[in-house]
Amino acid sequence: MKSAFFFLLLSLCLPVFSPPAIGQTDWFVPTPLQSTYQALLANHPEQAWQELHLALSQAPLSCKHWVPVKNAILTQTECGQTLPEQHTSPSMHTPSITLHMIRRFGITSQGYQIKISAVQSPLTDKDNHMLPVTLLSPTNHTLLSGEFSTQSPYQEIEMADLMIKPMPGRYLLTVGEHTYPLLIAMESRSQWLTLTHTPQGSQVALSLPETIEGCPAVNARWQWFDDEYNTLGKPQLMLRKTESVPRSYPLGAKHLAASVERVEFQQGVTVHYIQRINVPFHEPEPSSPSQ
């Protein structure tokens, strides 16, 4: 198993790899990722995760080098779920945090968005506590700030749309007294959804990214929204590579989107990478709610 994993590392790291001489103790030439590679080869993914964070905190590195290593660590740790929690004794006021990294396509909605959502634990006292929330970019710029209430079961903070892709690297998310370092890299070249128009109506073609071994399967869904872009009903799975716009929809639906979502876990934070495309539709005579 170790031999197979070694050749995987070799295929990922050819630009920085040098075959060892007989008796050489270090497998890799000196690079910022040397310690990360060595920890992975020794089957110590937790240490490799720490080394990767250290490397990215010291200098910017190309995605083509560190993202494959990150994915290899996720594979060895059940998509990151067995990595040690960033905070082993969380306060009862610490909610379950999700970071959404969203890329949008469409005539009227293009660009990128970052959103943080929180699901609050029911184990709260009667007092309402406000938890300050900030997200720092790899260059230490504040991308997002706000507050979460300990008495709200679900809440979101989102930033205005960006026209350029958020830079890859090490982000710092702070919720209350807890700080979560996160390794984030959005897809920049591949488009997971494509909207086409035919005489029969609009269609969406899917080009799903590969699911990282051990992670939840990448999924594609339809989702309806009302005038204020509040979600309606439950998302409807897209099961074919090309799908036409659904014929039935919930009452009050005014907008439709198709999205592809990939999920990973990073020491107490769930990270969702989402690509979404707005799909125009003409309202026929409303049917009964589909959900």
PDB file of N, CA and C in Angstrom, residues 97-101 113-116 132-146 157-159 162 166-167 169-175 178-184 269 271:
ATOM      1  N   ILE A  97     -20.357  25.157  11.659  1.00  0.00           N
ATOM      2  CA  ILE A  97     -20.033  26.163  10.652  1.00  0.00           C
ATOM      3  C   ILE A  97     -19.851  25.515   9.283  1.00  0.00           C
ATOM      4  N   THR A  98     -20.389  26.176   8.257  1.00  0.00           N
ATOM      5  CA  THR A  98     -20.179  25.770   6.868  1.00  0.00           C
ATOM      6  C   THR A  98     -19.714  26.970   6.061  1.00  0.00           C
ATOM      7  N   LEU A  99     -18.659  26.771   5.286  1.00  0.00           N
ATOM      8  CA  LEU A  99     -18.158  27.800   4.371  1.00  0.00           C
ATOM      9  C   LEU A  99     -18.580  27.416   2.957  1.00  0.00           C
ATOM     10  N   HIS A 100     -19.258  28.330   2.261  1.00  0.00           N
ATOM     11  CA  HIS A 100     -19.721  28.093   0.900  1.00  0.00           C
ATOM     12  C   HIS A 100     -18.885  28.953  -0.054  1.00  0.00           C
ATOM     13  N   MET A 101     -18.191  28.306  -0.972  1.00  0.00           N
ATOM     14  CA  MET A 101     -17.426  29.004  -2.004  1.00  0.00           C
ATOM     15  C   MET A 101     -18.184  28.804  -3.321  1.00  0.00           C
ATOM     16  N   GLN A 113     -18.995  34.252  -5.019  1.00  0.00           N
ATOM     17  CA  GLN A 113     -19.551  34.678  -3.740  1.00  0.00           C
ATOM     18  C   GLN A 113     -19.052  33.765  -2.635  1.00  0.00           C
ATOM     19  N   ILE A 114     -18.852  34.343  -1.469  1.00  0.00           N
ATOM     20  CA  ILE A 114     -18.477  33.577  -0.276  1.00  0.00           C
ATOM     21  C   ILE A 114     -19.576  33.754   0.763  1.00  0.00           C
ATOM     22  N   LYS A 115     -19.998  32.648   1.347  1.00  0.00           N
ATOM     23  CA  LYS A 115     -21.051  32.686   2.361  1.00  0.00           C
ATOM     24  C   LYS A 115     -20.648  31.790   3.514  1.00  0.00           C
ATOM     25  N   ILE A 116     -20.962  32.218   4.729  1.00  0.00           N
ATOM     26  CA  ILE A 116     -20.750  31.409   5.933  1.00  0.00           C
ATOM     27  C   ILE A 116     -22.098  31.188   6.594  1.00  0.00           C
ATOM     28  N   PRO A 132     -18.762  37.328  17.111  1.00  0.00           N
ATOM     29  CA  PRO A 132     -18.204  38.009  15.942  1.00  0.00           C
ATOM     30  C   PRO A 132     -17.611  37.005  14.960  1.00  0.00           C
ATOM     31  N   VAL A 133     -17.797  37.271  13.674  1.00  0.00           N
ATOM     32  CA  VAL A 133     -17.335  36.386  12.609  1.00  0.00           C
ATOM     33  C   VAL A 133     -16.499  37.184  11.620  1.00  0.00           C
ATOM     34  N   THR A 134     -15.307  36.689  11.300  1.00  0.00           N
ATOM     35  CA  THR A 134     -14.478  37.315  10.279  1.00  0.00           C
ATOM     36  C   THR A 134     -13.823  36.228   9.429  1.00  0.00           C
ATOM     37  N   LEU A 135     -13.589  36.551   8.171  1.00  0.00           N
ATOM     38  CA  LEU A 135     -12.872  35.670   7.265  1.00  0.00           C
ATOM     39  C   LEU A 135     -11.760  36.475   6.620  1.00  0.00           C
ATOM     40  N   LEU A 136     -10.510  36.020   6.829  1.00  0.00           N
ATOM     41  CA  LEU A 136      -9.347  36.684   6.261  1.00  0.00           C
ATOM     42  C   LEU A 136      -8.835  35.906   5.064  1.00  0.00           C
ATOM     43  N   SER A 137      -8.430  36.636   4.033  1.00  0.00           N
ATOM     44  CA  SER A 137      -7.873  36.026   2.829  1.00  0.00           C
ATOM     45  C   SER A 137      -6.437  35.588   3.090  1.00  0.00           C
ATOM     46  N   PRO A 138      -5.823  34.847   2.153  1.00  0.00           N
ATOM     47  CA  PRO A 138      -4.413  34.470   2.319  1.00  0.00           C
ATOM     48  C   PRO A 138      -3.469  35.661   2.435  1.00  0.00           C
ATOM     49  N   THR A 139      -3.917  36.850   1.999  1.00  0.00           N
ATOM     50  CA  THR A 139      -3.095  38.062   2.136  1.00  0.00           C
ATOM     51  C   THR A 139      -3.537  38.910   3.324  1.00  0.00           C
ATOM     52  N   ASN A 140      -4.324  38.293   4.239  1.00  0.00           N
ATOM     53  CA  ASN A 140      -4.770  38.939   5.476  1.00  0.00           C
ATOM     54  C   ASN A 140      -5.712  40.122   5.253  1.00  0.00           C
ATOM     55  N   HIS A 141      -6.465  40.113   4.156  1.00  0.00           N
ATOM     56  CA  HIS A 141      -7.508  41.097   3.946  1.00  0.00           C
ATOM     57  C   HIS A 141      -8.834  40.538   4.451  1.00  0.00           C
ATOM     58  N   THR A 142      -9.626  41.396   5.113  1.00  0.00           N
ATOM     59  CA  THR A 142     -10.931  40.965   5.608  1.00  0.00           C
ATOM     60  C   THR A 142     -11.903  40.865   4.454  1.00  0.00           C
ATOM     61  N   LEU A 143     -12.363  39.653   4.184  1.00  0.00           N
ATOM     62  CA  LEU A 143     -13.305  39.420   3.102  1.00  0.00           C
ATOM     63  C   LEU A 143     -14.750  39.507   3.574  1.00  0.00           C
ATOM     64  N   LEU A 144     -14.969  39.159   4.817  1.00  0.00           N
ATOM     65  CA  LEU A 144     -16.329  39.046   5.318  1.00  0.00           C
ATOM     66  C   LEU A 144     -16.306  39.245   6.825  1.00  0.00           C
ATOM     67  N   SER A 145     -17.306  39.934   7.330  1.00  0.00           N
ATOM     68  CA  SER A 145     -17.415  40.107   8.776  1.00  0.00           C
ATOM     69  C   SER A 145     -18.881  40.256   9.155  1.00  0.00           C
ATOM     70  N   GLY A 146     -19.193  39.889  10.375  1.00  0.00           N
ATOM     71  CA  GLY A 146     -20.560  39.984  10.859  1.00  0.00           C
ATOM     72  C   GLY A 146     -20.664  39.350  12.231  1.00  0.00           C
ATOM     73  N   ILE A 157     -24.093  34.660   6.775  1.00  0.00           N
ATOM     74  CA  ILE A 157     -23.414  35.921   6.469  1.00  0.00           C
ATOM     75  C   ILE A 157     -22.803  35.745   5.085  1.00  0.00           C
ATOM     76  N   GLU A 158     -23.047  36.683   4.187  1.00  0.00           N
ATOM     77  CA  GLU A 158     -22.484  36.558   2.854  1.00  0.00           C
ATOM     78  C   GLU A 158     -21.899  37.890   2.406  1.00  0.00           C
ATOM     79  N   MET A 159     -20.934  37.801   1.518  1.00  0.00           N
ATOM     80  CA  MET A 159     -20.291  38.997   1.008  1.00  0.00           C
ATOM     81  C   MET A 159     -20.852  39.322  -0.369  1.00  0.00           C
ATOM     82  N   LEU A 162     -18.128  38.907  -6.174  1.00  0.00           N
ATOM     83  CA  LEU A 162     -16.803  39.249  -6.685  1.00  0.00           C
ATOM     84  C   LEU A 162     -16.748  38.919  -8.169  1.00  0.00           C
ATOM     85  N   PRO A 166     -11.703  34.192  -5.909  1.00  0.00           N
ATOM     86  CA  PRO A 166     -10.944  34.297  -4.658  1.00  0.00           C
ATOM     87  C   PRO A 166      -9.639  33.520  -4.763  1.00  0.00           C
ATOM     88  N   MET A 167      -8.571  34.130  -4.322  1.00  0.00           N
ATOM     89  CA  MET A 167      -7.264  33.510  -4.490  1.00  0.00           C
ATOM     90  C   MET A 167      -7.147  32.232  -3.669  1.00  0.00           C
ATOM     91  N   GLY A 169      -5.319  29.439  -1.245  1.00  0.00           N
ATOM     92  CA  GLY A 169      -4.343  29.527  -0.171  1.00  0.00           C
ATOM     93  C   GLY A 169      -4.958  29.247   1.188  1.00  0.00           C
ATOM     94  N   ARG A 170      -4.345  29.815   2.194  1.00  0.00           N
ATOM     95  CA  ARG A 170      -4.736  29.560   3.585  1.00  0.00           C
ATOM     96  C   ARG A 170      -5.582  30.719   4.104  1.00  0.00           C
ATOM     97  N   TYR A 171      -6.846  30.437   4.374  1.00  0.00           N
ATOM     98  CA  TYR A 171      -7.784  31.422   4.907  1.00  0.00           C
ATOM     99  C   TYR A 171      -7.891  31.241   6.422  1.00  0.00           C
ATOM    100  N   LEU A 172      -8.282  32.292   7.113  1.00  0.00           N
ATOM    101  CA  LEU A 172      -8.503  32.224   8.556  1.00  0.00           C
ATOM    102  C   LEU A 172      -9.936  32.653   8.858  1.00  0.00           C
ATOM    103  N   LEU A 173     -10.728  31.720   9.368  1.00  0.00           N
ATOM    104  CA  LEU A 173     -12.106  31.985   9.756  1.00  0.00           C
ATOM    105  C   LEU A 173     -12.177  32.036  11.276  1.00  0.00           C
ATOM    106  N   THR A 174     -12.685  33.142  11.811  1.00  0.00           N
ATOM    107  CA  THR A 174     -12.825  33.300  13.257  1.00  0.00           C
ATOM    108  C   THR A 174     -14.297  33.421  13.605  1.00  0.00           C
ATOM    109  N   VAL A 175     -14.744  32.571  14.522  1.00  0.00           N
ATOM    110  CA  VAL A 175     -16.118  32.601  15.028  1.00  0.00           C
ATOM    111  C   VAL A 175     -16.019  32.674  16.544  1.00  0.00           C
ATOM    112  N   HIS A 178     -12.886  31.252  18.559  1.00  0.00           N
ATOM    113  CA  HIS A 178     -12.247  30.158  17.841  1.00  0.00           C
ATOM    114  C   HIS A 178     -11.824  30.588  16.441  1.00  0.00           C
ATOM    115  N   THR A 179     -10.611  30.218  16.066  1.00  0.00           N
ATOM    116  CA  THR A 179     -10.097  30.500  14.725  1.00  0.00           C
ATOM    117  C   THR A 179      -9.835  29.178  14.006  1.00  0.00           C
ATOM    118  N   TYR A 180     -10.312  29.096  12.770  1.00  0.00           N
ATOM    119  CA  TYR A 180     -10.184  27.894  11.959  1.00  0.00           C
ATOM    120  C   TYR A 180      -9.339  28.221  10.721  1.00  0.00           C
ATOM    121  N   PRO A 181      -8.124  27.722  10.632  1.00  0.00           N
ATOM    122  CA  PRO A 181      -7.359  27.875   9.389  1.00  0.00           C
ATOM    123  C   PRO A 181      -7.876  26.897   8.335  1.00  0.00           C
ATOM    124  N   LEU A 182      -8.116  27.399   7.130  1.00  0.00           N
ATOM    125  CA  LEU A 182      -8.724  26.605   6.072  1.00  0.00           C
ATOM    126  C   LEU A 182      -7.897  26.684   4.798  1.00  0.00           C
ATOM    127  N   LEU A 183      -7.757  25.565   4.113  1.00  0.00           N
ATOM    128  CA  LEU A 183      -7.046  25.512   2.841  1.00  0.00           C
ATOM    129  C   LEU A 183      -8.083  25.497   1.724  1.00  0.00           C
ATOM    130  N   ILE A 184      -8.138  26.590   0.967  1.00  0.00           N
ATOM    131  CA  ILE A 184      -9.209  26.795   0.001  1.00  0.00           C
ATOM    132  C   ILE A 184      -8.632  27.016  -1.397  1.00  0.00           C
ATOM    133  N   VAL A 269     -15.022  22.526  10.318  1.00  0.00           N
ATOM    134  CA  VAL A 269     -15.730  23.350   9.339  1.00  0.00           C
ATOM    135  C   VAL A 269     -16.028  22.495   8.104  1.00  0.00           C
ATOM    136  N   VAL A 271     -16.784  22.519   4.193  1.00  0.00           N
ATOM    137  CA  VAL A 271     -16.527  23.406   3.057  1.00  0.00           C
ATOM    138  C   VAL A 271     -17.299  22.892   1.851  1.00  0.00           C
TER     139      VAL A 271
END
